[in-house]
Coordinates of C-alpha atoms and ligand atoms in Angstrom, one line a residue:
M1 CA 0.0 0.0 0.0
T2 CA 1.3 3.5 -0.9
H3 CA 0.8 6.3 1.7
P4 CA 0.8 10.0 0.9
V5 CA 3.8 11.6 2.7
F6 CA 4.6 15.3 3.4
A7 CA 8.1 16.3 4.4
D8 CA 9.1 19.4 6.3
V9 CA 12.9 19.7 6.0
D10 CA 15.8 22.2 6.4
T11 CA 18.0 20.4 3.9
G12 CA 20.8 19.7 5.2
V13 CA 22.9 16.5 4.6
D14 CA 20.7 14.2 6.7
D15 CA 17.5 15.8 5.5
A16 CA 18.6 15.0 1.9
M17 CA 19.2 11.4 3.0
A18 CA 15.7 11.3 4.5
L19 CA 14.1 12.7 1.3
T20 CA 16.0 10.1 -0.7
Y21 CA 14.8 7.3 1.5
L22 CA 11.2 8.5 0.9
F23 CA 11.7 8.8 -2.8
A24 CA 13.2 5.3 -2.7
S25 CA 10.2 3.8 -0.8
D26 CA 7.5 2.1 -2.8
D27 CA 5.1 2.5 0.1
A28 CA 5.5 6.3 0.0
E29 CA 4.2 8.9 -2.4
V30 CA 5.8 12.3 -1.5
V31 CA 3.0 14.8 -2.1
G32 CA 4.7 17.9 -0.8
I33 CA 7.9 19.3 0.6
A34 CA 8.0 22.3 3.0
S35 CA 11.3 24.1 3.0
T36 CA 12.2 25.4 6.5
A37 CA 15.0 27.8 7.5
G38 CA 17.4 26.0 9.7
N39 CA 20.7 24.3 8.7
V40 CA 20.9 26.9 6.0
P41 CA 18.7 29.9 5.0
V42 CA 15.4 29.1 3.5
H43 CA 16.3 30.1 0.0
Q44 CA 19.2 27.6 0.0
V45 CA 16.9 24.9 1.5
C46 CA 14.5 25.4 -1.4
R47 CA 17.4 25.2 -3.9
N48 CA 18.6 22.0 -2.3
N49 CA 15.2 20.4 -2.4
L50 CA 14.6 21.3 -6.0
G51 CA 18.2 20.2 -7.0
L52 CA 17.7 16.9 -5.2
L53 CA 14.5 16.2 -7.1
Q54 CA 16.3 17.0 -10.4
L55 CA 19.2 14.6 -9.5
C56 CA 16.7 11.9 -8.7
G57 CA 14.8 12.4 -12.0
L58 CA 11.6 13.4 -10.2
S59 CA 9.2 16.1 -11.2
G60 CA 5.8 17.2 -10.1
I61 CA 6.5 17.1 -6.3
P62 CA 5.5 20.5 -5.0
V63 CA 8.2 22.3 -3.1
S64 CA 7.1 25.3 -0.9
Q65 CA 9.2 28.0 0.7
G66 CA 8.7 28.6 4.4
A67 CA 9.3 31.6 6.7
E68 CA 12.7 33.2 6.6
A69 CA 13.1 33.3 10.3
P70 CA 11.8 31.6 13.5
L71 CA 8.6 32.8 15.1
S72 CA 10.2 35.4 17.4
T73 CA 14.0 35.2 17.3
P74 CA 16.6 35.7 14.6
L75 CA 17.7 32.7 12.5
R76 CA 20.8 30.7 13.3
T77 CA 22.3 28.4 10.7
A78 CA 24.7 25.5 10.8
E79 CA 27.0 25.6 7.8
D80 CA 29.8 24.2 10.1
T81 CA 27.8 21.0 10.3
H82 CA 26.3 20.8 6.8
G83 CA 28.6 22.8 4.5
P84 CA 28.3 26.2 3.0
Q85 CA 25.3 25.3 0.9
G86 CA 23.9 22.6 3.3
M87 CA 25.0 19.6 1.2
G88 CA 28.5 19.2 2.5
Y89 CA 30.9 18.9 -0.5
A90 CA 28.2 17.9 -2.9
R91 CA 26.9 20.0 -5.8
L92 CA 23.4 19.5 -7.0
P93 CA 22.3 20.0 -10.6
A94 CA 20.5 23.1 -11.8
T95 CA 16.8 22.7 -12.4
E96 CA 14.0 24.4 -14.2
Q97 CA 11.6 23.2 -11.5
R98 CA 9.9 26.1 -9.6
L99 CA 8.5 26.6 -6.1
T100 CA 4.7 26.6 -5.4
G101 CA 3.0 30.0 -5.4
H102 CA 1.9 29.3 -1.8
D103 CA 4.1 29.1 1.3
A104 CA 5.1 26.1 3.4
A105 CA 2.5 26.6 6.1
D106 CA -0.2 26.6 3.4
A107 CA 1.4 23.6 1.9
W108 CA 1.0 21.7 5.2
V109 CA -2.7 22.6 5.4
R110 CA -3.4 21.9 1.7
A111 CA -1.7 18.5 1.9
A112 CA -3.6 17.5 5.1
Q113 CA -7.0 18.7 3.7
S114 CA -6.4 16.8 0.4
H115 CA -5.7 13.5 2.2
P116 CA -7.9 13.7 5.4
G117 CA -6.9 10.9 7.8
E118 CA -4.3 9.5 5.3
L119 CA -1.4 11.9 5.3
I120 CA 1.9 10.8 7.0
A121 CA 4.2 13.7 7.8
I122 CA 7.7 14.2 8.9
A123 CA 9.1 17.4 10.5
V124 CA 12.8 17.2 10.6
G125 CA 13.8 20.8 10.8
P126 CA 12.8 23.7 13.2
L127 CA 9.0 23.6 13.7
T128 CA 8.4 27.1 12.5
N129 CA 6.2 26.3 9.5
L130 CA 4.3 23.5 11.3
A131 CA 3.5 26.0 14.1
L132 CA 2.3 28.5 11.4
A133 CA 0.2 25.8 9.8
L134 CA -1.4 25.1 13.2
R135 CA -2.3 28.7 13.6
K136 CA -4.0 28.6 10.1
E137 CA -5.7 25.3 10.8
P138 CA -5.9 24.3 14.5
A139 CA -7.6 21.0 13.5
L140 CA -4.5 19.9 11.5
P141 CA -3.5 17.2 14.0
T142 CA -6.9 15.5 13.5
L143 CA -6.4 15.4 9.7
L144 CA -3.1 13.6 9.8
R145 CA -2.6 9.8 10.0
R146 CA 0.8 10.1 11.6
L147 CA 3.4 12.8 12.4
V148 CA 7.1 12.0 13.2
I149 CA 9.2 14.8 14.6
M150 CA 13.0 14.7 14.8
G151 CA 13.7 17.0 17.6
G152 CA 14.7 17.2 21.3
A153 CA 17.0 15.3 23.6
F154 CA 15.2 13.3 26.3
D155 CA 17.3 12.7 29.4
Y156 CA 20.3 13.2 27.1
R157 CA 22.8 16.0 26.4
G158 CA 22.0 18.5 23.6
N159 CA 24.0 19.1 20.4
T160 CA 23.5 22.9 20.3
T161 CA 23.6 23.9 24.0
P162 CA 24.4 21.5 26.8
V163 CA 20.7 20.6 27.0
A164 CA 19.1 21.6 23.7
E165 CA 18.9 19.9 20.3
W166 CA 19.3 21.9 17.1
N167 CA 15.7 21.8 15.6
I168 CA 14.1 22.8 18.9
S169 CA 16.8 25.2 19.8
V170 CA 16.5 27.2 16.6
D171 CA 12.8 27.9 17.2
P172 CA 11.7 26.9 20.7
E173 CA 8.5 29.0 20.6
A174 CA 7.4 27.0 17.5
A175 CA 8.1 23.7 19.1
A176 CA 6.2 24.7 22.2
E177 CA 3.2 25.7 20.1
V178 CA 3.3 22.4 18.2
F179 CA 3.3 20.3 21.4
G180 CA 0.7 22.5 23.0
G181 CA -1.5 22.5 19.9
W182 CA -1.7 18.7 19.7
T183 CA -4.1 18.1 22.6
A184 CA -5.9 21.4 22.0
A185 CA -6.8 20.2 18.5
W186 CA -8.7 17.2 19.9
G187 CA -11.0 19.5 22.0
G188 CA -10.9 17.5 25.2
R189 CA -11.3 14.1 23.3
P190 CA -8.4 11.7 23.8
P191 CA -6.2 12.2 20.7
A192 CA -6.5 9.3 18.3
H193 CA -2.8 9.5 17.7
L194 CA 0.2 11.3 19.2
P195 CA 3.2 12.6 17.3
I196 CA 6.2 10.3 17.4
V197 CA 9.1 12.3 18.7
L198 CA 12.7 11.1 18.0
G199 CA 15.3 12.9 20.0
L200 CA 19.1 12.7 20.0
N201 CA 18.9 10.0 22.7
L202 CA 17.6 7.8 19.9
T203 CA 18.9 9.2 16.6
E204 CA 22.5 9.2 17.8
N205 CA 22.3 5.4 17.7
I206 CA 22.0 5.7 13.9
A207 CA 25.7 6.1 13.0
M208 CA 26.6 6.0 9.3
T209 CA 30.1 4.8 8.7
P210 CA 32.4 4.5 5.7
A211 CA 31.8 0.7 5.8
L212 CA 28.0 1.3 5.6
L213 CA 28.5 3.7 2.7
N214 CA 30.5 1.1 0.9
R215 CA 27.5 -1.3 1.4
L216 CA 25.3 1.4 -0.1
A217 CA 27.5 1.8 -3.2
T218 CA 27.6 -2.0 -3.7
A219 CA 23.8 -2.2 -3.4
A220 CA 23.6 0.5 -6.1
G221 CA 25.7 -1.7 -8.4
V222 CA 28.8 0.5 -8.4
T223 CA 32.3 0.0 -7.1
A224 CA 32.7 1.3 -3.5
D225 CA 35.3 4.0 -3.0
P226 CA 36.2 3.4 0.6
M227 CA 36.6 6.6 2.7
S228 CA 38.9 7.0 5.6
V229 CA 39.8 9.5 8.2
H230 CA 43.2 9.7 6.6
D231 CA 41.8 10.9 3.2
E232 CA 42.5 14.5 2.1
R233 CA 39.7 16.7 3.4
G234 CA 37.2 17.5 0.8
A235 CA 38.2 14.7 -1.6
R236 CA 35.4 14.2 -4.1
S237 CA 33.7 11.0 -4.9
A238 CA 34.7 9.2 -8.2
S239 CA 31.5 7.1 -8.2
A240 CA 30.0 6.3 -11.5
N241 CA 26.5 6.7 -10.0
P242 CA 25.4 10.3 -9.8
L243 CA 23.2 9.8 -6.7
I244 CA 25.8 7.8 -4.8
A245 CA 28.4 10.5 -5.7
V246 CA 26.3 13.2 -4.2
L247 CA 25.6 11.2 -1.1
E248 CA 29.3 10.4 -0.7
D249 CA 30.3 14.0 -1.1
A250 CA 27.7 15.1 1.4
M251 CA 28.6 12.4 3.9
R252 CA 32.3 13.1 3.7
F253 CA 31.7 16.6 5.1
Y254 CA 29.3 15.2 7.7
F255 CA 31.9 12.6 8.7
E256 CA 34.6 15.3 9.1
F257 CA 32.3 17.4 11.2
H258 CA 31.5 14.6 13.6
H259 CA 35.2 13.6 13.7
D260 CA 36.1 17.2 14.7
Q261 CA 33.4 17.0 17.5
G262 CA 35.3 14.0 18.9
E263 CA 32.5 11.5 17.9
G264 CA 34.6 9.5 15.4
Y265 CA 34.7 9.3 11.6
L266 CA 30.9 8.7 11.3
A267 CA 27.7 10.7 11.0
H268 CA 24.4 10.5 12.8
L269 CA 21.5 10.0 10.4
H270 CA 18.8 11.7 12.5
D271 CA 16.4 12.6 9.8
P272 CA 16.5 9.3 7.8
L273 CA 15.4 7.5 11.0
A274 CA 12.4 9.8 11.2
A275 CA 11.5 9.0 7.5
A276 CA 11.8 5.3 8.1
V277 CA 9.7 5.4 11.3
A278 CA 7.0 7.4 9.5
L279 CA 6.6 4.5 7.1
D280 CA 7.0 1.8 9.8
P281 CA 6.6 2.9 13.4
S282 CA 7.6 -0.6 14.5
L283 CA 11.2 0.3 13.9
V284 CA 11.2 2.1 17.3
E285 CA 10.0 1.5 20.8
C286 CA 8.1 4.5 22.2
R287 CA 6.7 5.7 25.5
A288 CA 3.7 8.0 25.7
T289 CA 4.3 11.1 27.8
T290 CA 3.8 14.8 28.1
V291 CA 6.5 16.9 26.4
D292 CA 7.1 20.6 26.9
V293 CA 9.8 23.0 25.8
E294 CA 11.8 25.4 28.1
L295 CA 11.4 28.9 26.8
T296 CA 12.8 31.1 29.6
G297 CA 15.6 29.3 31.3
T298 CA 18.8 31.3 31.2
L299 CA 20.8 28.2 30.8
T300 CA 18.2 25.7 29.5
R301 CA 16.2 27.5 26.8
G302 CA 15.2 25.0 24.1
M303 CA 15.5 22.0 26.4
T304 CA 12.8 19.4 25.9
I305 CA 11.3 17.9 29.1
A306 CA 9.4 14.7 29.2
D307 CA 7.2 14.3 32.2
W308 CA 7.7 10.6 32.6
S309 CA 6.0 10.3 36.0
N310 CA 3.1 12.7 35.1
R311 CA 4.0 15.2 37.8
W312 CA 2.3 18.0 35.8
G313 CA -0.9 16.0 35.6
R314 CA -1.3 16.9 32.0
E315 CA -2.5 14.8 29.1
H316 CA 0.0 13.0 27.0
N317 CA 1.0 14.8 23.8
A318 CA 3.8 12.7 22.4
L319 CA 5.2 9.2 21.9
V320 CA 8.9 9.6 22.6
G321 CA 11.3 7.2 21.0
V322 CA 13.3 5.2 23.6
G323 CA 14.6 2.2 21.7
V324 CA 15.9 1.3 18.2
D325 CA 17.9 -1.4 16.4
P326 CA 20.3 0.4 14.1
G327 CA 21.1 -2.8 12.2
V328 CA 17.5 -3.2 11.1
F329 CA 17.3 0.5 10.1
F330 CA 20.5 0.3 8.0
D331 CA 19.5 -3.0 6.3
R332 CA 16.3 -1.3 5.1
F333 CA 18.0 2.0 4.3
I334 CA 20.7 0.3 2.1
D335 CA 18.1 -2.0 0.4
R336 CA 15.8 0.9 -0.6
V337 CA 18.3 3.7 -1.3
G338 CA 20.7 1.2 -3.1
A339 CA 18.0 0.0 -5.4
F340 CA 16.8 3.5 -6.1
A341 CA 20.3 4.8 -6.9
R342 CA 20.7 1.9 -9.3
Q343 CA 17.6 3.1 -11.1
V344 CA 18.7 6.8 -11.0
G345 CA 22.0 5.8 -12.5
S346 CA 20.7 3.6 -15.3
Ligands
LIG1 C1 18.9 17.8 13.6 O1 19.6 19.1 13.4 C2 19.9 19.2 12.0 O2 21.2 19.7 11.9 C3 19.8 17.9 11.4 O3 19.4 18.0 10.0 C4 18.7 17.2 12.2 O4 17.4 17.4 11.8 C5 19.7 17.0 14.6 O5 19.8 17.8 15.8
LIG2 CA1 17.1 18.5 9.6

């Protein structure tokens, strides 16, 4: 069965891998892409999304531009993590494809209204445009079949401040509105479903390595070009497959960043896990809880708090991911993206 899928991304190396996974999945039909400012400014996110579609030989998937800045604070970007244009060392092809005439918040509402009860959505950037969509259509949560958010760090250190994760930290007000809006949308009725929230505590288990990238190239039918920490920085892929070459060039930058952070020559695939879970929630173990976002702490702004023991006495508003088997995820990722790359390169 094929599900309509909507993706809100701040592309970004791992966002691009998440989109590629969705394009590669026969059980997903991507019906819209919202471009959100985050890893790079929103104009660059749009360019990356359109360029990736071109590279993958896809047309007709609407890409919408979101707000230029978070709800109430200036934008911060992460070129140190994702490269000057957000795709590491990779260069995407030029394209004639254009953005929609409506913005990303409208795109959320239109997609949900066009597929009531059917739409599966991922939000793997700051939650600015989803919060704006909720302001336009407060019943949005009741229209979705499933939402998977990559964001937060639950009982776990942050990657932007000591306690805050990037997507939440860039626009904490938006995140708080999204978590608050969920139960409000159901008007006192128990929500039929809660958003699945994957924080760093879970996504940092998903470590791409040079060996796994080699497996991906092999699955795509091309010779693997093994990468190593000893390679010259910025060395470009010689892969005969254009999609594998872009993924390798993007990943090399991401490997170097993680290495410089003292995490090893590897890279965390936060957003691809969200994409995979959106299509198959059984990939993760979750616990229902109430999540809120710290907005005023002088040291803890952007921290996500899960009220595991219900001390606030509030209704649950999230299913927080607490367990994952990275081997199962990577087998599936390599199978799907490898076969898709083979098709793109043929
Ligand atoms: C998140 O931050 C971004 O840099 C990544 O794309 C991911 O969505 C991880 O904290
Ligand atoms: Ca992202």
